[in-house]
Amino acid sequence: MVFDVRRLDIYRKVPKDLTQPTYTGAVVSIICCVFMLFLFLSELKGFIATEIVNELYVDDPDKNSGGKIDVSLNISLPNLHCDLVGLDIQDEMGRHEVGHIDNSMKVPLNHGYGCRFEGEFTINKVPGNFHVSTHSATAQPQSPDMTHLIHKLAFGEKLQVQNVQGAFNALGGADRLSSNPLASHDYILKIVPTVYEDLSGKQRFSYQYTVANKEYVAYSHTGRIIPAIWYRYDLSPITVKYTEKRQPLYRFITTICAIIGGTFTVAGIIDSCIFTASEAWKKIQIGKMS
């Protein structure tokens, strides 16, 4: 018994509707190529672009920080002299620092009648507060004016990522210039640890926060009004993680092959139907003529 090798040929004779050129086939081919080009460019754009996936979990992500969080504060008090402005820090670990001056700067405003305070400091990862007040001044003013404008309050590293929208500077732009000059301001912050991991696996640690505030007039035990701007904070146990991801190369190649194969198959079916209908119509016309 002789085996015919030609039976293994998977490339059968091409049907007549695929070898005979027609105007319809040309139009279908052009549309097919334009459609494939559009899908290819769409997939290429998606392959080049990075996707940011976010997740939530319970953990302390930055374990190498020594239990500290970096804070950056920039605030203007247009009606309070720089000699009176001070920063106090205290927390539940027993820290109580009055008149913090390290890595801070005071810039006079309004010909010396006001002050802009800029400071960078660290806080412990426990509930506590820091506040801007006149508590560290050698002599307390009779009518301290705590109207203010907050330019920046941020925690941790600065994230400059276009596709990540978060409350990293939720108090930036907070305007209290028209409030009661003798009023104290309480900003209650809920700090949320945030991790950003890029394609190389490098991680950056920052913190978002939500804020609620209230305004009130506080009296000391002597009956004097001593206003302050309080930032009372607590940390959330939930961590938000943003991860950069890109579509794998094998998936991109598979999608391109599917686009090409699928488009040619559908276009072939459409062209075959049109060709068959055209041939049948010609036979009908010839039959009528005969």
PDB file of C-alpha atoms in Angstrom:
ATOM      1  CA  MET A   1       0.000   0.000   0.000  1.00  0.00           C
ATOM      2  CA  VAL A   2       1.454   3.352  -1.120  1.00  0.00           C
ATOM      3  CA  PHE A   3       0.713   6.408   1.000  1.00  0.00           C
ATOM      4  CA  ASP A   4       0.017   9.567  -0.992  1.00  0.00           C
ATOM      5  CA  VAL A   5       2.014  12.390   0.611  1.00  0.00           C
ATOM      6  CA  ARG A   6      -0.201  14.942  -1.109  1.00  0.00           C
ATOM      7  CA  ARG A   7      -2.903  14.169   1.424  1.00  0.00           C
ATOM      8  CA  LEU A   8      -0.844  16.068   4.022  1.00  0.00           C
ATOM      9  CA  ASP A   9      -1.036  19.294   2.025  1.00  0.00           C
ATOM     10  CA  ILE A  10      -3.022  21.751   4.157  1.00  0.00           C
ATOM     11  CA  TYR A  11      -2.873  24.416   1.435  1.00  0.00           C
ATOM     12  CA  ARG A  12      -5.831  23.383  -0.677  1.00  0.00           C
ATOM     13  CA  LYS A  13      -6.735  24.907  -3.986  1.00  0.00           C
ATOM     14  CA  VAL A  14      -7.867  28.456  -3.471  1.00  0.00           C
ATOM     15  CA  PRO A  15     -11.548  28.936  -4.352  1.00  0.00           C
ATOM     16  CA  LYS A  16     -12.384  30.904  -7.445  1.00  0.00           C
ATOM     17  CA  ASP A  17     -13.959  33.752  -5.456  1.00  0.00           C
ATOM     18  CA  LEU A  18     -10.543  34.378  -3.833  1.00  0.00           C
ATOM     19  CA  THR A  19      -8.477  34.357  -7.033  1.00  0.00           C
ATOM     20  CA  GLN A  20     -10.649  36.300  -9.407  1.00  0.00           C
ATOM     21  CA  PRO A  21     -10.173  40.064  -8.880  1.00  0.00           C
ATOM     22  CA  THR A  22     -13.329  42.179  -8.586  1.00  0.00           C
ATOM     23  CA  TYR A  23     -14.149  45.773  -7.730  1.00  0.00           C
ATOM     24  CA  THR A  24     -16.108  44.545  -4.736  1.00  0.00           C
ATOM     25  CA  GLY A  25     -13.118  42.562  -3.519  1.00  0.00           C
ATOM     26  CA  ALA A  26     -10.895  45.613  -3.912  1.00  0.00           C
ATOM     27  CA  VAL A  27     -13.269  47.756  -1.836  1.00  0.00           C
ATOM     28  CA  VAL A  28     -13.542  45.065   0.863  1.00  0.00           C
ATOM     29  CA  SER A  29      -9.724  44.702   0.909  1.00  0.00           C
ATOM     30  CA  ILE A  30      -9.191  48.466   1.358  1.00  0.00           C
ATOM     31  CA  ILE A  31     -11.760  48.651   4.143  1.00  0.00           C
ATOM     32  CA  CYS A  32     -10.182  45.573   5.722  1.00  0.00           C
ATOM     33  CA  CYS A  33      -6.670  47.131   5.686  1.00  0.00           C
ATOM     34  CA  VAL A  34      -7.905  50.437   7.128  1.00  0.00           C
ATOM     35  CA  PHE A  35      -9.793  48.597   9.877  1.00  0.00           C
ATOM     36  CA  MET A  36      -6.761  46.456  10.747  1.00  0.00           C
ATOM     37  CA  LEU A  37      -4.534  49.544  10.855  1.00  0.00           C
ATOM     38  CA  PHE A  38      -6.940  51.274  13.234  1.00  0.00           C
ATOM     39  CA  LEU A  39      -7.088  48.251  15.556  1.00  0.00           C
ATOM     40  CA  PHE A  40      -3.310  47.811  15.391  1.00  0.00           C
ATOM     41  CA  LEU A  41      -2.655  51.423  16.383  1.00  0.00           C
ATOM     42  CA  SER A  42      -5.202  51.161  19.225  1.00  0.00           C
ATOM     43  CA  GLU A  43      -3.516  48.032  20.574  1.00  0.00           C
ATOM     44  CA  LEU A  44      -0.060  49.573  20.152  1.00  0.00           C
ATOM     45  CA  LYS A  45      -1.130  52.619  22.162  1.00  0.00           C
ATOM     46  CA  GLY A  46      -2.475  50.368  24.910  1.00  0.00           C
ATOM     47  CA  PHE A  47       0.743  48.310  24.899  1.00  0.00           C
ATOM     48  CA  ILE A  48       3.016  51.361  25.187  1.00  0.00           C
ATOM     49  CA  ALA A  49       0.909  53.078  27.871  1.00  0.00           C
ATOM     50  CA  THR A  50       1.194  52.006  31.497  1.00  0.00           C
ATOM     51  CA  GLU A  51      -1.790  51.029  33.598  1.00  0.00           C
ATOM     52  CA  ILE A  52      -1.993  51.959  37.264  1.00  0.00           C
ATOM     53  CA  VAL A  53      -3.650  49.369  39.479  1.00  0.00           C
ATOM     54  CA  ASN A  54      -4.572  50.218  43.060  1.00  0.00           C
ATOM     55  CA  GLU A  55      -5.198  47.941  46.005  1.00  0.00           C
ATOM     56  CA  LEU A  56      -5.884  48.214  49.733  1.00  0.00           C
ATOM     57  CA  TYR A  57      -4.319  46.202  52.525  1.00  0.00           C
ATOM     58  CA  VAL A  58      -3.578  46.439  56.248  1.00  0.00           C
ATOM     59  CA  ASP A  59       0.126  47.037  56.911  1.00  0.00           C
ATOM     60  CA  ASP A  60       2.810  49.594  57.706  1.00  0.00           C
ATOM     61  CA  PRO A  61       4.496  49.861  54.277  1.00  0.00           C
ATOM     62  CA  ASP A  62       7.542  51.997  55.157  1.00  0.00           C
ATOM     63  CA  LYS A  63       9.119  49.882  57.884  1.00  0.00           C
ATOM     64  CA  ASN A  64      12.525  51.512  57.346  1.00  0.00           C
ATOM     65  CA  SER A  65      11.305  54.962  58.361  1.00  0.00           C
ATOM     66  CA  GLY A  66      12.012  54.348  62.060  1.00  0.00           C
ATOM     67  CA  GLY A  67       8.393  55.037  62.926  1.00  0.00           C
ATOM     68  CA  LYS A  68       8.611  58.604  61.612  1.00  0.00           C
ATOM     69  CA  ILE A  69       6.651  60.581  59.018  1.00  0.00           C
ATOM     70  CA  ASP A  70       8.066  63.612  57.217  1.00  0.00           C
ATOM     71  CA  VAL A  71       5.819  66.684  57.281  1.00  0.00           C
ATOM     72  CA  SER A  72       6.006  69.786  55.100  1.00  0.00           C
ATOM     73  CA  LEU A  73       4.035  72.853  56.230  1.00  0.00           C
ATOM     74  CA  ASN A  74       3.714  76.247  54.528  1.00  0.00           C
ATOM     75  CA  ILE A  75       1.259  78.752  56.010  1.00  0.00           C
ATOM     76  CA  SER A  76       0.797  82.539  55.879  1.00  0.00           C
ATOM     77  CA  LEU A  77      -0.484  84.629  58.810  1.00  0.00           C
ATOM     78  CA  PRO A  78      -0.764  88.140  57.346  1.00  0.00           C
ATOM     79  CA  ASN A  79      -1.612  89.809  60.670  1.00  0.00           C
ATOM     80  CA  LEU A  80       0.783  88.140  63.100  1.00  0.00           C
ATOM     81  CA  HIS A  81       4.420  89.207  63.566  1.00  0.00           C
ATOM     82  CA  CYS A  82       7.109  86.574  62.941  1.00  0.00           C
ATOM     83  CA  ASP A  83       8.475  86.983  66.485  1.00  0.00           C
ATOM     84  CA  LEU A  84       5.179  85.640  67.803  1.00  0.00           C
ATOM     85  CA  VAL A  85       4.760  82.676  65.432  1.00  0.00           C
ATOM     86  CA  GLY A  86       5.881  79.259  66.663  1.00  0.00           C
ATOM     87  CA  LEU A  87       5.336  75.569  65.981  1.00  0.00           C
ATOM     88  CA  ASP A  88       4.575  73.142  68.811  1.00  0.00           C
ATOM     89  CA  ILE A  89       4.539  69.328  68.469  1.00  0.00           C
ATOM     90  CA  GLN A  90       3.156  66.734  70.866  1.00  0.00           C
ATOM     91  CA  ASP A  91       1.935  63.143  70.650  1.00  0.00           C
ATOM     92  CA  GLU A  92       0.894  60.084  72.682  1.00  0.00           C
ATOM     93  CA  MET A  93       4.493  58.842  72.974  1.00  0.00           C
ATOM     94  CA  GLY A  94       5.228  61.728  75.337  1.00  0.00           C
ATOM     95  CA  ARG A  95       6.788  64.123  72.874  1.00  0.00           C
ATOM     96  CA  HIS A  96       6.092  67.741  73.770  1.00  0.00           C
ATOM     97  CA  GLU A  97       8.146  70.294  71.878  1.00  0.00           C
ATOM     98  CA  VAL A  98       7.371  74.009  72.098  1.00  0.00           C
ATOM     99  CA  GLY A  99       8.803  76.393  69.524  1.00  0.00           C
ATOM    100  CA  HIS A 100      10.221  73.900  67.010  1.00  0.00           C
ATOM    101  CA  ILE A 101      12.803  75.727  64.853  1.00  0.00           C
ATOM    102  CA  ASP A 102      14.797  73.009  63.022  1.00  0.00           C
ATOM    103  CA  ASN A 103      14.455  73.143  59.197  1.00  0.00           C
ATOM    104  CA  SER A 104      12.025  76.037  59.455  1.00  0.00           C
ATOM    105  CA  MET A 105      11.930  79.554  58.082  1.00  0.00           C
ATOM    106  CA  LYS A 106       9.895  82.684  58.803  1.00  0.00           C
ATOM    107  CA  VAL A 107       9.372  85.238  56.046  1.00  0.00           C
ATOM    108  CA  PRO A 108       7.953  88.665  56.996  1.00  0.00           C
ATOM    109  CA  LEU A 109       4.799  89.783  55.176  1.00  0.00           C
ATOM    110  CA  ASN A 110       2.930  93.091  54.972  1.00  0.00           C
ATOM    111  CA  HIS A 111       5.966  95.204  55.879  1.00  0.00           C
ATOM    112  CA  GLY A 112       6.691  93.035  58.921  1.00  0.00           C
ATOM    113  CA  TYR A 113       3.149  92.919  60.303  1.00  0.00           C
ATOM    114  CA  GLY A 114       2.562  89.403  59.001  1.00  0.00           C
ATOM    115  CA  CYS A 115       4.522  86.193  58.600  1.00  0.00           C
ATOM    116  CA  ARG A 116       4.810  83.151  56.373  1.00  0.00           C
ATOM    117  CA  PHE A 117       5.991  80.042  58.189  1.00  0.00           C
ATOM    118  CA  GLU A 118       7.690  77.256  56.228  1.00  0.00           C
ATOM    119  CA  GLY A 119       8.845  74.163  58.055  1.00  0.00           C
ATOM    120  CA  GLU A 120       9.855  70.554  57.524  1.00  0.00           C
ATOM    121  CA  PHE A 121       9.784  68.216  60.519  1.00  0.00           C
ATOM    122  CA  THR A 122       8.951  64.651  61.504  1.00  0.00           C
ATOM    123  CA  ILE A 123       6.159  63.201  63.586  1.00  0.00           C
ATOM    124  CA  ASN A 124       5.823  59.782  65.209  1.00  0.00           C
ATOM    125  CA  LYS A 125       3.417  57.217  63.797  1.00  0.00           C
ATOM    126  CA  VAL A 126       1.054  57.622  66.727  1.00  0.00           C
ATOM    127  CA  PRO A 127      -1.911  59.963  67.299  1.00  0.00           C
ATOM    128  CA  GLY A 128      -0.861  63.494  68.198  1.00  0.00           C
ATOM    129  CA  ASN A 129      -0.952  67.084  67.033  1.00  0.00           C
ATOM    130  CA  PHE A 130       1.184  69.986  65.915  1.00  0.00           C
ATOM    131  CA  HIS A 131      -0.026  73.553  66.043  1.00  0.00           C
ATOM    132  CA  VAL A 132       0.947  77.052  65.019  1.00  0.00           C
ATOM    133  CA  SER A 133       0.507  79.479  67.899  1.00  0.00           C
ATOM    134  CA  THR A 134       2.073  82.181  70.035  1.00  0.00           C
ATOM    135  CA  HIS A 135       2.791  79.748  72.898  1.00  0.00           C
ATOM    136  CA  SER A 136       6.584  79.944  72.392  1.00  0.00           C
ATOM    137  CA  ALA A 137       6.692  83.770  72.364  1.00  0.00           C
ATOM    138  CA  THR A 138       8.371  85.463  75.318  1.00  0.00           C
ATOM    139  CA  ALA A 139       5.448  87.864  75.703  1.00  0.00           C
ATOM    140  CA  GLN A 140       1.902  87.078  74.666  1.00  0.00           C
ATOM    141  CA  PRO A 141       0.142  89.698  72.485  1.00  0.00           C
ATOM    142  CA  GLN A 142      -3.092  91.253  73.668  1.00  0.00           C
ATOM    143  CA  SER A 143      -5.076  90.418  70.515  1.00  0.00           C
ATOM    144  CA  PRO A 144      -3.353  87.759  68.415  1.00  0.00           C
ATOM    145  CA  ASP A 145      -4.808  87.455  64.915  1.00  0.00           C
ATOM    146  CA  MET A 146      -4.899  83.845  63.677  1.00  0.00           C
ATOM    147  CA  THR A 147      -6.444  84.469  60.273  1.00  0.00           C
ATOM    148  CA  HIS A 148      -4.380  82.430  57.842  1.00  0.00           C
ATOM    149  CA  LEU A 149      -3.909  80.917  54.419  1.00  0.00           C
ATOM    150  CA  ILE A 150      -2.516  77.387  54.088  1.00  0.00           C
ATOM    151  CA  HIS A 151      -0.328  76.921  51.037  1.00  0.00           C
ATOM    152  CA  LYS A 152       0.783  73.377  51.711  1.00  0.00           C
ATOM    153  CA  LEU A 153       0.462  70.557  54.191  1.00  0.00           C
ATOM    154  CA  ALA A 154       1.895  67.283  52.923  1.00  0.00           C
ATOM    155  CA  PHE A 155       3.225  64.076  54.450  1.00  0.00           C
ATOM    156  CA  GLY A 156       5.957  61.758  53.164  1.00  0.00           C
ATOM    157  CA  GLU A 157       7.528  61.817  49.704  1.00  0.00           C
ATOM    158  CA  LYS A 158       6.087  63.993  46.975  1.00  0.00           C
ATOM    159  CA  LEU A 159       4.388  62.002  44.219  1.00  0.00           C
ATOM    160  CA  GLN A 160       4.273  63.623  40.787  1.00  0.00           C
ATOM    161  CA  VAL A 161       2.313  61.010  38.877  1.00  0.00           C
ATOM    162  CA  GLN A 162      -0.201  62.150  36.307  1.00  0.00           C
ATOM    163  CA  ASN A 163      -2.700  59.290  36.611  1.00  0.00           C
ATOM    164  CA  VAL A 164      -2.790  59.202  40.402  1.00  0.00           C
ATOM    165  CA  GLN A 165      -5.430  61.482  41.872  1.00  0.00           C
ATOM    166  CA  GLY A 166      -5.339  61.707  45.632  1.00  0.00           C
ATOM    167  CA  ALA A 167      -5.621  64.013  48.625  1.00  0.00           C
ATOM    168  CA  PHE A 168      -1.880  64.460  49.161  1.00  0.00           C
ATOM    169  CA  ASN A 169      -2.304  68.194  49.879  1.00  0.00           C
ATOM    170  CA  ALA A 170      -5.937  68.350  50.920  1.00  0.00           C
ATOM    171  CA  LEU A 171      -5.491  71.593  52.894  1.00  0.00           C
ATOM    172  CA  GLY A 172      -3.552  73.379  50.161  1.00  0.00           C
ATOM    173  CA  GLY A 173      -5.344  76.654  49.401  1.00  0.00           C
ATOM    174  CA  ALA A 174      -7.471  76.637  52.575  1.00  0.00           C
ATOM    175  CA  ASP A 175      -8.414  80.299  53.124  1.00  0.00           C
ATOM    176  CA  ARG A 176      -9.334  81.480  56.630  1.00  0.00           C
ATOM    177  CA  LEU A 177      -8.498  85.164  56.095  1.00  0.00           C
ATOM    178  CA  SER A 178     -12.090  86.259  56.705  1.00  0.00           C
ATOM    179  CA  SER A 179     -12.604  84.249  59.897  1.00  0.00           C
ATOM    180  CA  ASN A 180     -12.731  85.602  63.450  1.00  0.00           C
ATOM    181  CA  PRO A 181      -9.194  86.879  64.255  1.00  0.00           C
ATOM    182  CA  LEU A 182      -9.390  85.551  67.826  1.00  0.00           C
ATOM    183  CA  ALA A 183     -10.736  82.138  66.836  1.00  0.00           C
ATOM    184  CA  SER A 184      -8.806  78.893  67.125  1.00  0.00           C
ATOM    185  CA  HIS A 185      -8.923  76.452  64.232  1.00  0.00           C
ATOM    186  CA  ASP A 186      -8.983  72.684  64.592  1.00  0.00           C
ATOM    187  CA  TYR A 187      -8.061  70.552  61.578  1.00  0.00           C
ATOM    188  CA  ILE A 188      -8.732  66.882  62.284  1.00  0.00           C
ATOM    189  CA  LEU A 189      -6.662  64.748  59.910  1.00  0.00           C
ATOM    190  CA  LYS A 190      -6.968  61.056  59.060  1.00  0.00           C
ATOM    191  CA  ILE A 191      -3.648  60.073  57.478  1.00  0.00           C
ATOM    192  CA  VAL A 192      -3.639  57.174  54.999  1.00  0.00           C
ATOM    193  CA  PRO A 193      -0.295  55.525  54.074  1.00  0.00           C
ATOM    194  CA  THR A 194       0.218  55.392  50.312  1.00  0.00           C
ATOM    195  CA  VAL A 195       2.738  53.393  48.276  1.00  0.00           C
ATOM    196  CA  TYR A 196       3.584  53.942  44.610  1.00  0.00           C
ATOM    197  CA  GLU A 197       5.527  51.215  42.767  1.00  0.00           C
ATOM    198  CA  ASP A 198       6.818  51.925  39.250  1.00  0.00           C
ATOM    199  CA  LEU A 199       7.642  49.437  36.471  1.00  0.00           C
ATOM    200  CA  SER A 200      11.179  48.929  37.784  1.00  0.00           C
ATOM    201  CA  GLY A 201       9.827  47.888  41.200  1.00  0.00           C
ATOM    202  CA  LYS A 202      11.023  51.028  42.986  1.00  0.00           C
ATOM    203  CA  GLN A 203       8.657  52.132  45.739  1.00  0.00           C
ATOM    204  CA  ARG A 204       7.900  55.633  46.988  1.00  0.00           C
ATOM    205  CA  PHE A 205       6.107  56.232  50.264  1.00  0.00           C
ATOM    206  CA  SER A 206       3.687  59.087  50.726  1.00  0.00           C
ATOM    207  CA  TYR A 207       0.541  59.827  52.718  1.00  0.00           C
ATOM    208  CA  GLN A 208      -2.901  61.051  51.758  1.00  0.00           C
ATOM    209  CA  TYR A 209      -5.286  62.493  54.306  1.00  0.00           C
ATOM    210  CA  THR A 210      -8.852  63.517  54.826  1.00  0.00           C
ATOM    211  CA  VAL A 211      -9.675  66.571  56.885  1.00  0.00           C
ATOM    212  CA  ALA A 212     -12.500  68.024  58.947  1.00  0.00           C
ATOM    213  CA  ASN A 213     -12.275  71.409  60.637  1.00  0.00           C
ATOM    214  CA  LYS A 214     -13.985  73.536  63.226  1.00  0.00           C
ATOM    215  CA  GLU A 215     -13.556  77.094  64.436  1.00  0.00           C
ATOM    216  CA  TYR A 216     -14.081  78.234  68.030  1.00  0.00           C
ATOM    217  CA  VAL A 217     -12.927  80.787  70.618  1.00  0.00           C
ATOM    218  CA  ALA A 218     -10.788  79.259  73.387  1.00  0.00           C
ATOM    219  CA  TYR A 219     -10.110  80.861  76.772  1.00  0.00           C
ATOM    220  CA  SER A 220      -7.152  80.117  79.028  1.00  0.00           C
ATOM    221  CA  HIS A 221      -7.455  79.515  82.778  1.00  0.00           C
ATOM    222  CA  THR A 222      -6.783  83.240  83.302  1.00  0.00           C
ATOM    223  CA  GLY A 223      -9.665  84.194  81.053  1.00  0.00           C
ATOM    224  CA  ARG A 224      -7.464  85.378  78.172  1.00  0.00           C
ATOM    225  CA  ILE A 225      -8.124  84.316  74.589  1.00  0.00           C
ATOM    226  CA  ILE A 226      -5.102  82.476  73.185  1.00  0.00           C
ATOM    227  CA  PRO A 227      -5.989  81.221  69.688  1.00  0.00           C
ATOM    228  CA  ALA A 228      -4.015  78.582  67.793  1.00  0.00           C
ATOM    229  CA  ILE A 229      -4.123  76.602  64.561  1.00  0.00           C
ATOM    230  CA  TRP A 230      -4.286  72.908  65.502  1.00  0.00           C
ATOM    231  CA  TYR A 231      -3.570  69.937  63.285  1.00  0.00           C
ATOM    232  CA  ARG A 232      -4.742  66.850  65.157  1.00  0.00           C
ATOM    233  CA  TYR A 233      -3.852  63.635  63.321  1.00  0.00           C
ATOM    234  CA  ASP A 234      -4.409  59.923  63.524  1.00  0.00           C
ATOM    235  CA  LEU A 235      -3.160  57.168  61.188  1.00  0.00           C
ATOM    236  CA  SER A 236      -5.363  54.783  59.264  1.00  0.00           C
ATOM    237  CA  PRO A 237      -4.403  51.073  59.387  1.00  0.00           C
ATOM    238  CA  ILE A 238      -5.355  50.773  55.708  1.00  0.00           C
ATOM    239  CA  THR A 239      -2.601  51.289  53.131  1.00  0.00           C
ATOM    240  CA  VAL A 240      -3.299  52.317  49.531  1.00  0.00           C
ATOM    241  CA  LYS A 241      -0.900  50.917  46.937  1.00  0.00           C
ATOM    242  CA  TYR A 242      -0.586  52.076  43.322  1.00  0.00           C
ATOM    243  CA  THR A 243       1.307  49.752  40.974  1.00  0.00           C
ATOM    244  CA  GLU A 244       2.411  50.519  37.415  1.00  0.00           C
ATOM    245  CA  LYS A 245       1.745  47.656  35.014  1.00  0.00           C
ATOM    246  CA  ARG A 246       2.203  47.169  31.289  1.00  0.00           C
ATOM    247  CA  GLN A 247       0.595  44.636  28.947  1.00  0.00           C
ATOM    248  CA  PRO A 248       2.908  41.627  28.363  1.00  0.00           C
ATOM    249  CA  LEU A 249       4.529  41.313  24.909  1.00  0.00           C
ATOM    250  CA  TYR A 250       3.055  37.857  24.280  1.00  0.00           C
ATOM    251  CA  ARG A 251      -0.467  39.177  24.876  1.00  0.00           C
ATOM    252  CA  PHE A 252       0.150  42.067  22.483  1.00  0.00           C
ATOM    253  CA  ILE A 253       1.392  39.677  19.759  1.00  0.00           C
ATOM    254  CA  THR A 254      -1.565  37.347  20.339  1.00  0.00           C
ATOM    255  CA  THR A 255      -4.003  40.237  20.011  1.00  0.00           C
ATOM    256  CA  ILE A 256      -2.372  41.455  16.769  1.00  0.00           C
ATOM    257  CA  CYS A 257      -2.533  37.948  15.281  1.00  0.00           C
ATOM    258  CA  ALA A 258      -6.188  37.704  16.312  1.00  0.00           C
ATOM    259  CA  ILE A 259      -6.931  41.064  14.694  1.00  0.00           C
ATOM    260  CA  ILE A 260      -5.265  40.105  11.406  1.00  0.00           C
ATOM    261  CA  GLY A 261      -6.730  36.599  11.252  1.00  0.00           C
ATOM    262  CA  GLY A 262     -10.196  37.623  12.365  1.00  0.00           C
ATOM    263  CA  THR A 263     -10.402  40.589  10.019  1.00  0.00           C
ATOM    264  CA  PHE A 264      -9.276  38.562   6.992  1.00  0.00           C
ATOM    265  CA  THR A 265     -11.705  35.759   7.852  1.00  0.00           C
ATOM    266  CA  VAL A 266     -14.706  38.075   8.212  1.00  0.00           C
ATOM    267  CA  ALA A 267     -13.700  40.046   5.105  1.00  0.00           C
ATOM    268  CA  GLY A 268     -13.338  36.768   3.154  1.00  0.00           C
ATOM    269  CA  ILE A 269     -16.818  35.652   4.210  1.00  0.00           C
ATOM    270  CA  ILE A 270     -18.320  38.995   3.181  1.00  0.00           C
ATOM    271  CA  ASP A 271     -16.475  38.991  -0.161  1.00  0.00           C
ATOM    272  CA  SER A 272     -17.468  35.358  -0.809  1.00  0.00           C
ATOM    273  CA  CYS A 273     -21.137  36.109  -0.144  1.00  0.00           C
ATOM    274  CA  ILE A 274     -21.056  39.139  -2.426  1.00  0.00           C
ATOM    275  CA  PHE A 275     -19.218  37.170  -5.161  1.00  0.00           C
ATOM    276  CA  THR A 276     -21.640  34.229  -4.938  1.00  0.00           C
ATOM    277  CA  ALA A 277     -24.643  36.531  -5.086  1.00  0.00           C
ATOM    278  CA  SER A 278     -23.139  38.360  -8.054  1.00  0.00           C
ATOM    279  CA  GLU A 279     -22.478  35.128  -9.948  1.00  0.00           C
ATOM    280  CA  ALA A 280     -26.002  33.901  -9.252  1.00  0.00           C
ATOM    281  CA  TRP A 281     -27.423  37.198 -10.461  1.00  0.00           C
ATOM    282  CA  LYS A 282     -25.391  36.918 -13.685  1.00  0.00           C
ATOM    283  CA  LYS A 283     -26.695  33.392 -14.290  1.00  0.00           C
ATOM    284  CA  ILE A 284     -30.255  34.597 -13.734  1.00  0.00           C
ATOM    285  CA  GLN A 285     -29.725  37.417 -16.225  1.00  0.00           C
ATOM    286  CA  ILE A 286     -28.238  35.014 -18.808  1.00  0.00           C
ATOM    287  CA  GLY A 287     -31.172  32.632 -18.286  1.00  0.00           C
ATOM    288  CA  LYS A 288     -33.623  35.470 -18.908  1.00  0.00           C
ATOM    289  CA  MET A 289     -31.774  36.525 -22.073  1.00  0.00           C
ATOM    290  CA  SER A 290     -31.730  32.946 -23.461  1.00  0.00           C
TER     291      SER A 290
END
